[in-house]
Coordinates of C-alpha atoms in Angstrom, one line a residue:
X5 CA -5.2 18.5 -9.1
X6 CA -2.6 19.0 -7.1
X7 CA -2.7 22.8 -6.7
X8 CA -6.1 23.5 -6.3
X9 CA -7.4 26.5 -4.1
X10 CA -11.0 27.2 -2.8
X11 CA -12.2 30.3 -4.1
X12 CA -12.7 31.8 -0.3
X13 CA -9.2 32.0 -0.6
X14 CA -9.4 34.8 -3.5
X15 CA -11.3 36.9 -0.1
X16 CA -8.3 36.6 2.6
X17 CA -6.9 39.4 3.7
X18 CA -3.5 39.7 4.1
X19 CA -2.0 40.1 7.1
X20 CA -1.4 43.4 8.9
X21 CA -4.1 45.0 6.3
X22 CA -7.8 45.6 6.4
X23 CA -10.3 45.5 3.6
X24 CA -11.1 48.9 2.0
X25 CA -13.3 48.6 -1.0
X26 CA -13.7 46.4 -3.4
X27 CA -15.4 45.7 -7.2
X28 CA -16.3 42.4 -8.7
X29 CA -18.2 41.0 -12.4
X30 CA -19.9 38.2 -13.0
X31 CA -22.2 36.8 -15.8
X32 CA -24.5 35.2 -13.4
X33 CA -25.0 35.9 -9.5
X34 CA -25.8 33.4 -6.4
X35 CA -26.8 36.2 -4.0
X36 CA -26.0 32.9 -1.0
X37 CA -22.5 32.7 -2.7
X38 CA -22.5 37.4 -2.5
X39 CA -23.8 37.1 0.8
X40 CA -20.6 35.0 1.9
X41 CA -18.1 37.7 0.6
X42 CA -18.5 39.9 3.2
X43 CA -17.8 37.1 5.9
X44 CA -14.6 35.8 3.8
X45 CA -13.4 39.5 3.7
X46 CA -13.6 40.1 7.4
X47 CA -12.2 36.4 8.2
X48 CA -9.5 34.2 8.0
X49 CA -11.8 32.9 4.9
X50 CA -11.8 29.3 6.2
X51 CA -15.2 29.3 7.6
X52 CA -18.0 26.7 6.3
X53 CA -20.1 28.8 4.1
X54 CA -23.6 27.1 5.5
X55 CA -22.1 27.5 9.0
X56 CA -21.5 31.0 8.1
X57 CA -24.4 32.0 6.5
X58 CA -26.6 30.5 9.6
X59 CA -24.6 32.9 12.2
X60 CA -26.7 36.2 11.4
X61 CA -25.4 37.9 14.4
X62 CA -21.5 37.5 12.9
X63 CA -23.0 37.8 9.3
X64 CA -24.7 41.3 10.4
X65 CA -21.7 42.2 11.5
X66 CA -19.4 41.2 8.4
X67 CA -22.3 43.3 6.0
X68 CA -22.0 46.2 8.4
X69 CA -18.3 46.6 7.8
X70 CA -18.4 45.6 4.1
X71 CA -21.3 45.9 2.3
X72 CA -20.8 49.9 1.6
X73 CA -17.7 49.6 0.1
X74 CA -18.4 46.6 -2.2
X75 CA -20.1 46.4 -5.6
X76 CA -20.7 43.6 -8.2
X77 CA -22.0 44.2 -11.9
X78 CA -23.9 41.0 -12.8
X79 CA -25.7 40.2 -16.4
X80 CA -29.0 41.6 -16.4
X81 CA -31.4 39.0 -15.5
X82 CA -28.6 36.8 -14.1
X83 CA -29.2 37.0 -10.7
X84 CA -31.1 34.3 -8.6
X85 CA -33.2 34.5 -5.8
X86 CA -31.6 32.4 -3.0
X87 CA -32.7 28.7 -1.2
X88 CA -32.2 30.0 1.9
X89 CA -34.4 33.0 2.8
X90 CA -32.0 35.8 4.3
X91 CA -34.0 38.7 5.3
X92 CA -30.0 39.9 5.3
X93 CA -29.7 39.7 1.8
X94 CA -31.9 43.2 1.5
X95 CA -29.1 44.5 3.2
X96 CA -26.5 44.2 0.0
X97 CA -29.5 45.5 -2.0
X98 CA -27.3 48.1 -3.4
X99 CA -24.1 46.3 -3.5
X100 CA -25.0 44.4 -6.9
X101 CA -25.8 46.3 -10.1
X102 CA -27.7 44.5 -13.1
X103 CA -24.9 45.4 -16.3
X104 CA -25.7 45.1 -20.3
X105 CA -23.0 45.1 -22.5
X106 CA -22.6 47.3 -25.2
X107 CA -23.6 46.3 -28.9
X108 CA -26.5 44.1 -30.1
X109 CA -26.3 40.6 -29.2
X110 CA -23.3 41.2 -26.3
X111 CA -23.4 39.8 -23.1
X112 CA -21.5 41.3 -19.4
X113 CA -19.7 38.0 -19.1
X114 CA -16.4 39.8 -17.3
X115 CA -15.4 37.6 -14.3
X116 CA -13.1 39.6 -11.8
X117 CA -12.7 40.5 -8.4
X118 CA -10.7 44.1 -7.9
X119 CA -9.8 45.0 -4.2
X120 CA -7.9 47.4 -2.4
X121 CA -6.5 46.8 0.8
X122 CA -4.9 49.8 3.4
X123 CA -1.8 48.7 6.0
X124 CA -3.8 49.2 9.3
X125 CA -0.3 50.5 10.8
X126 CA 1.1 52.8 7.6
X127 CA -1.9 53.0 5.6
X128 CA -0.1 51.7 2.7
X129 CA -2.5 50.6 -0.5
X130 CA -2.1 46.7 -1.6
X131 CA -4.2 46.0 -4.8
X132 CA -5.5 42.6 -5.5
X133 CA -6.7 41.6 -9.2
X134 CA -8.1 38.1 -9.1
X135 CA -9.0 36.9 -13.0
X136 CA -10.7 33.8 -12.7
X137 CA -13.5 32.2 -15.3
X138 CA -16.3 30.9 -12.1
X139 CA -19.1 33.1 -11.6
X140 CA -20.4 34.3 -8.3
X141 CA -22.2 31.0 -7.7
X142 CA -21.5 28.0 -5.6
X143 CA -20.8 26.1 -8.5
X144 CA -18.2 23.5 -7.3
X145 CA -17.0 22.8 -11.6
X146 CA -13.4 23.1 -12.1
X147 CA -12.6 26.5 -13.3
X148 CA -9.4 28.7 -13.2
X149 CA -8.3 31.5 -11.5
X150 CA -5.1 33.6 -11.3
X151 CA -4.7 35.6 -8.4
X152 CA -2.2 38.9 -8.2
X153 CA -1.0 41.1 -5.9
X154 CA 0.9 44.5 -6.5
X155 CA 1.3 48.1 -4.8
X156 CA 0.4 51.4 -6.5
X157 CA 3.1 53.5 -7.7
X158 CA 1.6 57.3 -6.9
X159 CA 4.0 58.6 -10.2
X160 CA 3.5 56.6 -12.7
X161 CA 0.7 54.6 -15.0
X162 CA 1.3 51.3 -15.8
X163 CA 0.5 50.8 -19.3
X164 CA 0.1 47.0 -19.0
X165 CA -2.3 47.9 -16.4
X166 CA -4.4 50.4 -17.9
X167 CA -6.7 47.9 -19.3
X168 CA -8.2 46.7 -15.9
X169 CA -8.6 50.7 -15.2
X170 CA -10.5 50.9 -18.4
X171 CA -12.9 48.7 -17.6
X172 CA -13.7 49.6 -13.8
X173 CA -14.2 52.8 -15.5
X174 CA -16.7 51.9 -17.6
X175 CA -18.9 49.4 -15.7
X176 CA -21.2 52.8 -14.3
X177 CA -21.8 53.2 -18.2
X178 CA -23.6 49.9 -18.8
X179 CA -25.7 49.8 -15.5
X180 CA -29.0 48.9 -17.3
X181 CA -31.2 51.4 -16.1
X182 CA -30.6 54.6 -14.4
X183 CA -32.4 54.6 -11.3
X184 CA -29.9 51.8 -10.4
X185 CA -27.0 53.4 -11.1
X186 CA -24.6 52.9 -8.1
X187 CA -24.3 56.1 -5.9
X188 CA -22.1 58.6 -6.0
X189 CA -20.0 57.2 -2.5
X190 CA -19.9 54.1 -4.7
X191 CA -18.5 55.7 -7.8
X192 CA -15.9 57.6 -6.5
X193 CA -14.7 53.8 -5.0
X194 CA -14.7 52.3 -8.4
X195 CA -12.6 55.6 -9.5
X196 CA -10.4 54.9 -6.7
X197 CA -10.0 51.6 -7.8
X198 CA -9.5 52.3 -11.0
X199 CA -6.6 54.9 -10.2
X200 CA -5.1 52.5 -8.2
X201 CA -4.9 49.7 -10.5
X202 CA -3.3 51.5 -13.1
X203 CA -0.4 52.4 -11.2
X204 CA 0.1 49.2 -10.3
X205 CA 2.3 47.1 -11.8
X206 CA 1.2 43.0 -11.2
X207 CA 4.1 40.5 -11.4
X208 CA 3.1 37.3 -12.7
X209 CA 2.7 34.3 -9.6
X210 CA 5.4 31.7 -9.1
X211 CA 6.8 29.8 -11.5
X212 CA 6.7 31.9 -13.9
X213 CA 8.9 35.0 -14.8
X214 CA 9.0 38.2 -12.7
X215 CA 7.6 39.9 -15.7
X216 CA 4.3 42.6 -15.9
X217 CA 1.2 41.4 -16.6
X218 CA -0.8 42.7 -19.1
X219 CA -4.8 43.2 -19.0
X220 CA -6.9 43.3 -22.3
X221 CA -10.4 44.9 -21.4
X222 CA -12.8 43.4 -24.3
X223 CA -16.1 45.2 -25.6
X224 CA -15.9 48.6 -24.7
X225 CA -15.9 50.4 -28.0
X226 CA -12.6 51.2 -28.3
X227 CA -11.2 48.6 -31.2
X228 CA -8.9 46.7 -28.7
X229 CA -8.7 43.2 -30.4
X230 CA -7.3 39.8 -28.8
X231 CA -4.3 38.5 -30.7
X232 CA -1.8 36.0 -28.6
X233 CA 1.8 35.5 -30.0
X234 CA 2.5 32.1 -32.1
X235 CA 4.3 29.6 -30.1
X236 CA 5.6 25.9 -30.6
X237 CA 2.8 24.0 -28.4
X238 CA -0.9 25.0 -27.8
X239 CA -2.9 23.7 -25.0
X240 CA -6.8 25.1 -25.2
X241 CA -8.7 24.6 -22.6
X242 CA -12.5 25.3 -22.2
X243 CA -16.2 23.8 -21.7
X244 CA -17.5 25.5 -25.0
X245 CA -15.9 25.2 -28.6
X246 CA -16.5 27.0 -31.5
X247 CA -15.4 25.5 -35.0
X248 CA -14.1 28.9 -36.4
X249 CA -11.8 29.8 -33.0
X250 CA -10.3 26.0 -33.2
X251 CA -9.3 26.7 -36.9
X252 CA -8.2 30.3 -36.2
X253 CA -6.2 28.8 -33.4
X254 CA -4.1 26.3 -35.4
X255 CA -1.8 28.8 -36.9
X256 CA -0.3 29.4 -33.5
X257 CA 1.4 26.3 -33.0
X258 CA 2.3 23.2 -34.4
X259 CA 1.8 21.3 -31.7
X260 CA -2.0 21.4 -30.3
X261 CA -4.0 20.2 -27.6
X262 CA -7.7 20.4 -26.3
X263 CA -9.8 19.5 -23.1
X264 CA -13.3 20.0 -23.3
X265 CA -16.2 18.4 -22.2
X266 CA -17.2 15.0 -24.0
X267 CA -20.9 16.2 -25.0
X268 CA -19.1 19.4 -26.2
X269 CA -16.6 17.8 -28.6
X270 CA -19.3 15.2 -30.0
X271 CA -21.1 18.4 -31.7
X272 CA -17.9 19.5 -33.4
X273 CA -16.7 18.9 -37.2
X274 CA -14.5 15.5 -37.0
X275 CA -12.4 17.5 -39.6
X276 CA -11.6 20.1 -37.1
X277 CA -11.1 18.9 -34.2
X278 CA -9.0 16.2 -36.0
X279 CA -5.9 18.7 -35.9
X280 CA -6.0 18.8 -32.0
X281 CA -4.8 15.9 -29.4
X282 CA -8.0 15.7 -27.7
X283 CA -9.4 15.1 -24.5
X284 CA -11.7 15.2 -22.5
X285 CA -12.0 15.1 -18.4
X286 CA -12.3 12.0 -16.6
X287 CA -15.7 10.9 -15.3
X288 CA -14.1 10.7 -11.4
X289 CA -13.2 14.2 -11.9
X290 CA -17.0 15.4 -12.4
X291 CA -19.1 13.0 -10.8
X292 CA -19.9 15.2 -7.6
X293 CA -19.8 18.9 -10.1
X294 CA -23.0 20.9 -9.5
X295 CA -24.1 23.1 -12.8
X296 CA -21.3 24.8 -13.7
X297 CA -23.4 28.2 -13.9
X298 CA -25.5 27.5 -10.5
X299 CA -29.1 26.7 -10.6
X300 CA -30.4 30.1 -12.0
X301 CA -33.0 28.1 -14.5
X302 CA -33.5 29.0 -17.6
X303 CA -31.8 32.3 -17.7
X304 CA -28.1 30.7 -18.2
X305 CA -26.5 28.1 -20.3
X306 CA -27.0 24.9 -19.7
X307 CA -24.1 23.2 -17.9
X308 CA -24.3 19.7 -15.9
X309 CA -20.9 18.5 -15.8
X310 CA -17.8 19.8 -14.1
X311 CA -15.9 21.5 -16.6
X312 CA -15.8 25.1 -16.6
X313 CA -12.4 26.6 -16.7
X314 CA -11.5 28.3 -20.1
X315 CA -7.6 28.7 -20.6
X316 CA -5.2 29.2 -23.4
X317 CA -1.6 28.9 -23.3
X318 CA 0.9 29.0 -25.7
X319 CA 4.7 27.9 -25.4
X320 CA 7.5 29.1 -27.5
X321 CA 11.0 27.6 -26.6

């Protein structure tokens, strides 16, 4: 609670750059909440959305200078169509893409933002990853985010990195029919980005060590498996539980906690969840939470209470 950020601040440009292109995922899409990006991206980021959205002359402006060179993949059928009526909106048309993951019963549920920003003096490259677990909604849940920042070494791939290139790569492939495949100015941006990224080597944030982070891209055929290191504590966070991943998860460390959401922890196995400390979040801390995956009806998971971050961390020494 005491270092929260708003997600606007995921869009701010740094200073002495200027937006260049950018990519994002989501399992569901708010096209109010995709219609705000390009105002965030051209601003300091600390406008009032509704204030924003109701400026059409600046908002005309911001789609003019961004819309072209950004695209978002969304879950086919994920998408909403928006309470306020923006004639605008027809103007990002082709700036989101309806996804389908591969395999029976998958679902696109990668939530990332990927931009690329130039030095307007040197024309430098400054790559932005931002991993968080909110969709493109104006869900107001608490979720998590980790923001990172790195510039692209024009010698050498970053194996930790390659991942996050991997996937960029592959989000043309699962475009869910081909008439709406994104067009060919568009592609060669996501290559871009995709080059860009895996030279780049991203240093984790403050505290934490100077050290590479590493990207796991999940889903895309190629056998890559998620496998964390065993540790001394465990601290699970997330708004959906499984019984099989809480018992897979106790061999990793001896000392184990969970938040979830009180409705979600009722339905499990006392058994299980009897080998976790658990908890759930305070009433005061959701009381004013809107649905945690927008108002997009039927189409998404139910979710009325204002915990949506999923998080797992894992201590040794």
């Amino acid at each position: 609670p005491e270092d929260r950020r708003l997600y606007t601040n995921c869009f701010t440009v740094p200073r002495d750059y200027r937006f260049d292109c950018g990519v994002g995922t989501t399992f569901t899409l708010d096209l109010e909440t995709l219609l705000f990006v390009p105002i965030a991206l051209t601003t300091s980021g600390s406008e009032d959305p509704r204030a924003a959205l109701a400026d059409r002359v600046a908002l005309l402006g911001a789609i003019h200078r961004v819309g072209e060179r950004l695209t978002v993949f969304c879950e086919d059928g994920c998408s909403n169509t928006p309470s306020l009526q923006h004639a605008l909106i027809s103007l990002l048309e082709e700036s989101f893409v309806p996804a389908r993951a591969r395999g029976d019963g998958a679902i696109f549920h990668p939530k990332l933002w990927l931009f690329r920003f130039l030095h307007q003096e040197t024309g430098d490259e400054l790559i932005r990853a931002v991993v968080l677990s909110r969709n493109v909604t104006t869900s107001r849940c608490w979720d998590t985010v980790v923001q990172l920042e790195g510039v692209p070494n024009p010698r050498q791939v970053v194996a930790e990195s390659k991942p996050l290139a991997a996937l960029v790569r592959a989000l043309p492939s699962l475009v869910s029919r081909p008439e709406l495949r994104p067009s060919a100015e568009r592609l060669l941006q996501l290559e871009q980005l995709a080059g860009s990224a895996e030279r780049t080597r991203f240093a984790a944030p403050a505290p934490f060590d100077n050290e590479p982070v590493e990207f796991l891209s999940l889903g895309l055929g190629d056998g890559q498996r998620w496998k964390p290191q065993k540790g001394d504590r465990v601290l699970g966070i997330s708004p959906f539980l499984s019984e099989k991943a809480l018992t897979w998860l106790e061999s990793f460390g001896d000392s184990r906690t969970l938040v979830s959401r009180e409705e979600t922890l009722d339905l499990c196995d006392r058994k299980v969840i009897g080998n976790w400390t658990v908890y759930g979040l305070h009433g005061d801390a959701s009381a004013d939470a809107d649905s945690a995956e927008s108002d997009l009806g039927d189409t998404v998971e139910s979710a009325p209470h204002g915990l949506h971050a999923k998080a797992l961390a894992i201590e040794s020494g």
